[in-house]
Short mmCIF file of N, CA and C in Angstrom, two decimals:
data_model
loop_
_atom_site.label_atom_id
_atom_site.label_comp_id
_atom_site.label_asym_id
_atom_site.label_seq_id
_atom_site.Cartn_x
_atom_site.Cartn_y
_atom_site.Cartn_z
N UNK A 1191 -22.83 -0.99 -10.46
CA UNK A 1191 -21.91 -0.86 -9.31
C UNK A 1191 -22.03 0.47 -8.70
N UNK A 1192 -22.27 0.59 -7.41
CA UNK A 1192 -22.35 1.92 -6.83
C UNK A 1192 -20.99 2.59 -6.67
N UNK A 1193 -21.00 3.87 -6.37
CA UNK A 1193 -19.81 4.63 -6.24
C UNK A 1193 -18.83 4.08 -5.24
N UNK A 1194 -19.31 3.72 -4.02
CA UNK A 1194 -18.48 3.28 -2.95
C UNK A 1194 -17.89 1.91 -3.30
N UNK A 1195 -18.62 0.99 -3.88
CA UNK A 1195 -18.08 -0.24 -4.30
C UNK A 1195 -17.01 -0.11 -5.33
N UNK A 1196 -17.28 0.80 -6.30
CA UNK A 1196 -16.33 1.05 -7.34
C UNK A 1196 -15.03 1.55 -6.78
N UNK A 1197 -15.11 2.53 -5.78
CA UNK A 1197 -13.88 3.09 -5.18
C UNK A 1197 -13.16 1.95 -4.39
N UNK A 1198 -13.87 1.09 -3.69
CA UNK A 1198 -13.26 0.00 -3.05
C UNK A 1198 -12.53 -0.90 -3.88
N UNK A 1199 -13.19 -1.17 -5.08
CA UNK A 1199 -12.54 -2.10 -6.09
C UNK A 1199 -11.26 -1.44 -6.58
N UNK A 1200 -11.39 -0.12 -6.97
CA UNK A 1200 -10.18 0.56 -7.51
C UNK A 1200 -9.04 0.57 -6.58
N UNK A 1201 -9.36 1.02 -5.33
CA UNK A 1201 -8.22 1.18 -4.37
C UNK A 1201 -7.63 -0.29 -3.90
N UNK A 1202 -8.46 -1.28 -3.83
CA UNK A 1202 -7.99 -2.52 -3.52
C UNK A 1202 -7.10 -3.07 -4.63
N UNK A 1203 -7.36 -2.74 -5.86
CA UNK A 1203 -6.53 -3.18 -7.02
C UNK A 1203 -5.25 -2.40 -6.96
N UNK A 1204 -5.24 -1.14 -6.56
CA UNK A 1204 -3.99 -0.31 -6.39
C UNK A 1204 -3.15 -0.82 -5.24
N UNK A 1205 -3.80 -1.18 -4.20
CA UNK A 1205 -3.03 -1.76 -3.01
C UNK A 1205 -2.37 -3.06 -3.37
N UNK A 1206 -3.14 -3.88 -4.07
CA UNK A 1206 -2.56 -5.25 -4.50
C UNK A 1206 -1.48 -4.99 -5.52
N UNK A 1207 -1.54 -4.07 -6.36
CA UNK A 1207 -0.37 -3.84 -7.35
C UNK A 1207 0.85 -3.45 -6.61
N UNK A 1208 0.78 -2.68 -5.54
CA UNK A 1208 1.99 -2.29 -4.84
C UNK A 1208 2.62 -3.42 -4.05
N UNK A 1209 1.94 -4.58 -4.03
CA UNK A 1209 2.52 -5.80 -3.39
C UNK A 1209 3.18 -6.73 -4.43
N UNK A 1210 2.92 -6.45 -5.67
CA UNK A 1210 3.53 -7.27 -6.77
C UNK A 1210 4.97 -7.05 -6.92
N UNK A 1211 5.80 -8.04 -7.09
CA UNK A 1211 7.27 -7.92 -7.27
C UNK A 1211 7.60 -7.07 -8.45
N UNK A 1212 6.86 -7.21 -9.51
CA UNK A 1212 7.17 -6.45 -10.76
C UNK A 1212 6.96 -4.94 -10.55
N UNK A 1213 5.96 -4.61 -9.76
CA UNK A 1213 5.73 -3.17 -9.52
C UNK A 1213 6.79 -2.68 -8.52
N UNK A 1214 7.00 -3.36 -7.45
CA UNK A 1214 7.97 -3.00 -6.38
C UNK A 1214 9.37 -2.78 -6.93
N UNK A 1215 9.72 -3.45 -8.02
CA UNK A 1215 11.05 -3.33 -8.64
C UNK A 1215 11.06 -2.28 -9.75
N UNK A 1216 9.92 -1.66 -10.03
CA UNK A 1216 9.75 -0.69 -11.13
C UNK A 1216 9.58 0.73 -10.59
N UNK A 1217 10.68 1.56 -10.66
CA UNK A 1217 10.59 2.92 -10.10
C UNK A 1217 9.58 3.72 -10.81
N UNK A 1218 9.45 3.51 -12.13
CA UNK A 1218 8.54 4.30 -12.90
C UNK A 1218 7.04 3.96 -12.54
N UNK A 1219 6.76 2.79 -12.34
CA UNK A 1219 5.34 2.35 -11.88
C UNK A 1219 5.10 2.90 -10.46
N UNK A 1220 6.18 2.80 -9.55
CA UNK A 1220 5.93 3.30 -8.21
C UNK A 1220 5.72 4.81 -8.25
N UNK A 1221 6.55 5.50 -9.10
CA UNK A 1221 6.38 6.93 -9.15
C UNK A 1221 5.03 7.38 -9.51
N UNK A 1222 4.30 6.60 -10.34
CA UNK A 1222 3.01 6.92 -10.84
C UNK A 1222 1.98 6.63 -9.71
N UNK A 1223 2.21 5.72 -8.79
CA UNK A 1223 1.28 5.37 -7.72
C UNK A 1223 1.50 6.15 -6.46
N UNK A 1224 2.68 6.64 -6.21
CA UNK A 1224 2.95 7.22 -4.96
C UNK A 1224 3.09 8.74 -5.06
N UNK A 1225 2.47 9.49 -4.25
CA UNK A 1225 2.41 11.02 -4.18
C UNK A 1225 3.81 11.52 -3.72
N UNK A 1226 4.12 12.66 -4.10
CA UNK A 1226 5.36 13.35 -3.75
C UNK A 1226 5.43 13.41 -2.22
N UNK A 1227 4.30 13.66 -1.50
CA UNK A 1227 4.38 13.91 -0.06
C UNK A 1227 4.31 12.59 0.76
N UNK A 1228 4.43 11.48 0.05
CA UNK A 1228 4.34 10.12 0.66
C UNK A 1228 5.26 9.94 1.91
N UNK A 1229 4.64 9.32 2.93
CA UNK A 1229 5.34 8.87 4.16
C UNK A 1229 4.82 7.55 4.52
N UNK A 1230 5.72 6.68 4.86
CA UNK A 1230 5.33 5.28 5.37
C UNK A 1230 5.96 5.12 6.68
N UNK A 1231 5.18 4.46 7.70
CA UNK A 1231 5.72 4.01 8.86
C UNK A 1231 5.54 2.47 8.75
N UNK A 1232 6.63 1.76 8.52
CA UNK A 1232 6.67 0.32 8.28
C UNK A 1232 6.41 -0.40 9.60
N UNK A 1233 5.97 -1.62 9.46
CA UNK A 1233 5.77 -2.53 10.60
C UNK A 1233 7.06 -2.74 11.31
N UNK A 1234 8.16 -2.45 10.73
CA UNK A 1234 9.49 -2.64 11.32
C UNK A 1234 9.81 -1.46 12.24
N UNK A 1235 8.99 -0.34 12.14
CA UNK A 1235 9.20 0.83 12.98
C UNK A 1235 10.07 1.85 12.18
N UNK A 1236 10.49 1.51 11.01
CA UNK A 1236 11.26 2.50 10.17
C UNK A 1236 10.29 3.37 9.38
N UNK A 1237 10.80 4.64 9.07
CA UNK A 1237 9.98 5.58 8.30
C UNK A 1237 10.63 5.68 6.89
N UNK A 1238 9.80 5.76 5.91
CA UNK A 1238 10.25 5.86 4.50
C UNK A 1238 9.54 7.09 3.80
N UNK A 1239 10.24 7.75 2.98
CA UNK A 1239 9.68 8.78 2.06
C UNK A 1239 9.70 8.23 0.62
N UNK A 1240 9.07 8.96 -0.23
CA UNK A 1240 8.90 8.45 -1.67
C UNK A 1240 10.33 8.21 -2.22
N UNK A 1241 11.27 9.12 -2.10
CA UNK A 1241 12.58 8.97 -2.68
C UNK A 1241 13.25 7.72 -2.28
N UNK A 1242 13.16 7.26 -1.01
CA UNK A 1242 13.70 6.05 -0.47
C UNK A 1242 13.00 4.83 -1.07
N UNK A 1243 11.75 4.91 -1.29
CA UNK A 1243 10.99 3.89 -1.87
C UNK A 1243 11.44 3.58 -3.34
N UNK A 1244 11.62 4.68 -4.11
CA UNK A 1244 11.88 4.60 -5.47
C UNK A 1244 13.40 4.03 -5.73
N UNK A 1245 14.33 4.30 -4.84
CA UNK A 1245 15.66 3.89 -5.09
C UNK A 1245 16.08 2.57 -4.26
N UNK A 1246 15.18 2.06 -3.47
CA UNK A 1246 15.61 0.87 -2.66
C UNK A 1246 15.49 -0.42 -3.57
N UNK A 1247 16.48 -1.35 -3.46
CA UNK A 1247 16.38 -2.55 -4.19
C UNK A 1247 15.18 -3.37 -3.84
N UNK A 1248 14.73 -4.22 -4.63
CA UNK A 1248 13.58 -5.15 -4.31
C UNK A 1248 13.99 -6.08 -3.11
N UNK A 1249 13.04 -6.51 -2.45
CA UNK A 1249 13.29 -7.40 -1.25
C UNK A 1249 13.88 -8.67 -1.85
N UNK A 1250 15.05 -9.03 -1.28
CA UNK A 1250 15.69 -10.28 -1.63
C UNK A 1250 15.86 -11.11 -0.35
N UNK A 1251 15.37 -12.29 -0.21
CA UNK A 1251 14.65 -12.90 -1.27
C UNK A 1251 13.27 -12.23 -1.47
N UNK A 1252 12.67 -12.54 -2.60
CA UNK A 1252 11.37 -11.95 -2.87
C UNK A 1252 10.40 -12.46 -1.80
N UNK A 1253 9.72 -11.55 -1.07
CA UNK A 1253 8.81 -11.88 -0.15
C UNK A 1253 7.49 -12.17 -0.79
N UNK A 1254 6.64 -13.05 -0.23
CA UNK A 1254 5.26 -13.33 -0.69
C UNK A 1254 4.35 -12.61 0.16
N UNK A 1255 3.47 -11.78 -0.37
CA UNK A 1255 2.46 -11.01 0.37
C UNK A 1255 1.07 -11.56 0.12
N UNK A 1256 0.30 -11.77 1.20
CA UNK A 1256 -1.07 -12.23 1.10
C UNK A 1256 -1.93 -11.28 1.80
N UNK A 1257 -2.67 -10.29 1.04
CA UNK A 1257 -3.50 -9.37 1.63
C UNK A 1257 -4.90 -9.92 1.85
N UNK A 1258 -5.63 -9.44 2.77
CA UNK A 1258 -6.99 -9.88 3.01
C UNK A 1258 -7.78 -8.74 3.76
N UNK A 1259 -9.08 -8.87 3.64
CA UNK A 1259 -10.06 -8.10 4.45
C UNK A 1259 -9.92 -6.64 4.22
N UNK A 1260 -10.00 -6.21 2.92
CA UNK A 1260 -9.85 -4.80 2.67
C UNK A 1260 -11.11 -4.01 3.00
N UNK A 1261 -10.84 -2.88 3.67
CA UNK A 1261 -11.91 -1.99 4.12
C UNK A 1261 -11.61 -0.57 3.65
N UNK A 1262 -12.75 0.05 3.27
CA UNK A 1262 -12.61 1.48 2.80
C UNK A 1262 -13.36 2.41 3.76
N UNK A 1263 -12.73 3.65 3.93
CA UNK A 1263 -13.45 4.73 4.58
C UNK A 1263 -13.22 5.94 3.86
N UNK A 1264 -14.16 6.51 3.23
CA UNK A 1264 -14.00 7.76 2.45
C UNK A 1264 -13.95 8.91 3.51
N UNK A 1265 -12.90 9.61 3.60
CA UNK A 1265 -12.70 10.70 4.55
C UNK A 1265 -13.41 11.93 4.13
N UNK A 1266 -13.12 12.35 2.90
CA UNK A 1266 -13.79 13.45 2.22
C UNK A 1266 -13.80 13.08 0.72
N UNK A 1267 -14.55 13.74 -0.09
CA UNK A 1267 -14.42 13.42 -1.52
C UNK A 1267 -12.93 13.57 -1.98
N UNK A 1268 -12.46 12.61 -2.64
CA UNK A 1268 -11.09 12.61 -3.18
C UNK A 1268 -9.99 12.27 -2.18
N UNK A 1269 -10.39 11.77 -0.98
CA UNK A 1269 -9.47 11.32 0.02
C UNK A 1269 -10.03 10.14 0.72
N UNK A 1270 -9.34 9.04 0.70
CA UNK A 1270 -9.85 7.74 1.19
C UNK A 1270 -8.81 6.99 2.04
N UNK A 1271 -9.26 6.28 3.03
CA UNK A 1271 -8.47 5.38 3.79
C UNK A 1271 -8.79 3.96 3.52
N UNK A 1272 -7.69 3.23 3.36
CA UNK A 1272 -7.90 1.70 3.17
C UNK A 1272 -7.22 1.03 4.31
N UNK A 1273 -7.80 -0.01 4.75
CA UNK A 1273 -7.12 -0.89 5.75
C UNK A 1273 -7.23 -2.34 5.36
N UNK A 1274 -6.26 -3.17 5.71
CA UNK A 1274 -6.35 -4.52 5.37
C UNK A 1274 -5.20 -5.26 6.23
N UNK A 1275 -5.38 -6.58 6.31
CA UNK A 1275 -4.49 -7.44 6.93
C UNK A 1275 -3.46 -7.90 5.85
N UNK A 1276 -2.18 -8.05 6.28
CA UNK A 1276 -1.19 -8.51 5.32
C UNK A 1276 -0.30 -9.59 5.98
N UNK A 1277 -0.27 -10.73 5.30
CA UNK A 1277 0.58 -11.74 5.77
C UNK A 1277 1.78 -11.75 4.85
N UNK A 1278 2.99 -11.70 5.44
CA UNK A 1278 4.18 -11.68 4.65
C UNK A 1278 5.02 -12.95 4.94
N UNK A 1279 5.38 -13.64 3.88
CA UNK A 1279 6.01 -14.98 3.95
C UNK A 1279 7.46 -14.89 3.33
N UNK A 1280 8.44 -15.20 4.07
CA UNK A 1280 9.81 -15.31 3.45
C UNK A 1280 9.93 -16.74 2.94
N UNK A 1281 9.97 -16.92 1.58
CA UNK A 1281 9.97 -18.33 1.07
C UNK A 1281 11.29 -19.02 1.44
N UNK A 1282 12.43 -18.33 1.73
CA UNK A 1282 13.66 -18.97 2.09
C UNK A 1282 13.69 -19.45 3.49
N UNK A 1283 13.33 -18.58 4.33
CA UNK A 1283 13.52 -18.94 5.85
C UNK A 1283 12.19 -19.50 6.39
N UNK A 1284 11.04 -19.30 5.73
CA UNK A 1284 9.80 -19.74 6.22
C UNK A 1284 9.16 -18.86 7.16
N UNK A 1285 9.86 -17.76 7.53
CA UNK A 1285 9.32 -16.79 8.51
C UNK A 1285 8.02 -16.09 8.01
N UNK A 1286 7.13 -15.98 8.87
CA UNK A 1286 5.83 -15.42 8.53
C UNK A 1286 5.45 -14.34 9.53
N UNK A 1287 5.09 -13.16 8.93
CA UNK A 1287 4.64 -12.04 9.92
C UNK A 1287 3.31 -11.56 9.40
N UNK A 1288 2.65 -10.94 10.33
CA UNK A 1288 1.31 -10.43 10.05
C UNK A 1288 1.25 -8.98 10.45
N UNK A 1289 0.61 -8.15 9.67
CA UNK A 1289 0.42 -6.80 10.04
C UNK A 1289 -0.86 -6.29 9.56
N UNK A 1290 -1.32 -5.09 10.21
CA UNK A 1290 -2.58 -4.43 9.83
C UNK A 1290 -2.04 -3.23 9.08
N UNK A 1291 -2.37 -3.02 7.85
CA UNK A 1291 -1.93 -1.93 7.00
C UNK A 1291 -3.06 -0.91 6.93
N UNK A 1292 -2.63 0.38 7.03
CA UNK A 1292 -3.54 1.54 6.90
C UNK A 1292 -2.93 2.40 5.90
N UNK A 1293 -3.70 2.80 4.82
CA UNK A 1293 -3.21 3.71 3.79
C UNK A 1293 -4.15 4.89 3.53
N UNK A 1294 -3.57 6.01 3.16
CA UNK A 1294 -4.44 7.12 2.72
C UNK A 1294 -4.10 7.39 1.23
N UNK A 1295 -5.21 7.40 0.51
CA UNK A 1295 -5.08 7.64 -0.94
C UNK A 1295 -5.79 8.95 -1.26
N UNK A 1296 -5.20 9.79 -2.23
CA UNK A 1296 -5.73 11.02 -2.67
C UNK A 1296 -5.93 11.03 -4.14
N UNK A 1297 -7.03 11.48 -4.57
CA UNK A 1297 -7.29 11.59 -6.01
C UNK A 1297 -6.48 12.77 -6.53
N UNK A 1298 -5.77 12.53 -7.65
CA UNK A 1298 -4.99 13.54 -8.30
C UNK A 1298 -5.40 13.51 -9.70
N UNK A 1299 -6.28 14.38 -10.14
CA UNK A 1299 -6.80 14.34 -11.56
C UNK A 1299 -7.68 13.11 -11.63
N UNK A 1300 -7.40 12.36 -12.60
CA UNK A 1300 -8.24 11.10 -12.83
C UNK A 1300 -7.66 9.83 -12.14
N UNK A 1301 -6.53 10.06 -11.39
CA UNK A 1301 -5.89 8.91 -10.73
C UNK A 1301 -5.71 9.12 -9.26
N UNK A 1302 -5.52 7.95 -8.61
CA UNK A 1302 -5.40 7.95 -7.13
C UNK A 1302 -3.91 7.75 -6.89
N UNK A 1303 -3.45 8.43 -5.83
CA UNK A 1303 -2.04 8.34 -5.44
C UNK A 1303 -1.98 8.10 -3.93
N UNK A 1304 -0.96 7.20 -3.52
CA UNK A 1304 -0.80 6.88 -2.15
C UNK A 1304 0.01 7.99 -1.45
N UNK A 1305 -0.59 8.56 -0.38
CA UNK A 1305 0.07 9.64 0.34
C UNK A 1305 0.64 9.15 1.78
N UNK A 1306 0.01 8.14 2.25
CA UNK A 1306 0.50 7.71 3.63
C UNK A 1306 0.22 6.17 3.79
N UNK A 1307 1.08 5.48 4.46
CA UNK A 1307 0.93 4.12 4.79
C UNK A 1307 1.51 3.85 6.09
N UNK A 1308 0.83 2.97 6.86
CA UNK A 1308 1.42 2.53 8.19
C UNK A 1308 1.21 0.99 8.35
N UNK A 1309 2.21 0.32 8.76
CA UNK A 1309 2.05 -1.06 9.06
C UNK A 1309 2.21 -1.31 10.50
N UNK A 1310 1.19 -1.94 11.14
CA UNK A 1310 1.26 -2.26 12.61
C UNK A 1310 1.34 -3.80 12.75
N UNK A 1311 2.45 -4.27 13.47
CA UNK A 1311 2.59 -5.67 13.69
C UNK A 1311 1.45 -6.27 14.40
N UNK A 1312 1.09 -7.53 14.03
CA UNK A 1312 -0.08 -8.24 14.65
C UNK A 1312 0.39 -9.57 15.04
N UNK A 1313 -0.21 -10.12 16.05
CA UNK A 1313 0.00 -11.58 16.45
C UNK A 1313 -0.66 -12.37 15.39
N UNK A 1314 -0.09 -13.61 15.14
CA UNK A 1314 -0.60 -14.54 14.07
C UNK A 1314 -2.04 -14.85 14.45
#
């Protein structure tokens, strides 16, 4: 497996883990994945910092996330951008939303940490 493919596989797995209910509800797991300087601009238009992510309650009802079409762009060694489409389903209301997600990941020692994420609403 070449280096680029290995990095894409690693960061895709990290992105997918952040969408899992068990991880989203676990402040320790989130703390290990998210950098201290983290900022998110959500598809709702709201801005979040790491401290807000760690103390917010899990989404109720639990939303279903369906990611697709992961793309990697290595900006410089140790800094990478991931983009993907995300379909979010509310299993209670049946409401579906789609967004384009962009994330910046930075290598910290032997681990990657999320430093930035932006969600842009998309038409279905």
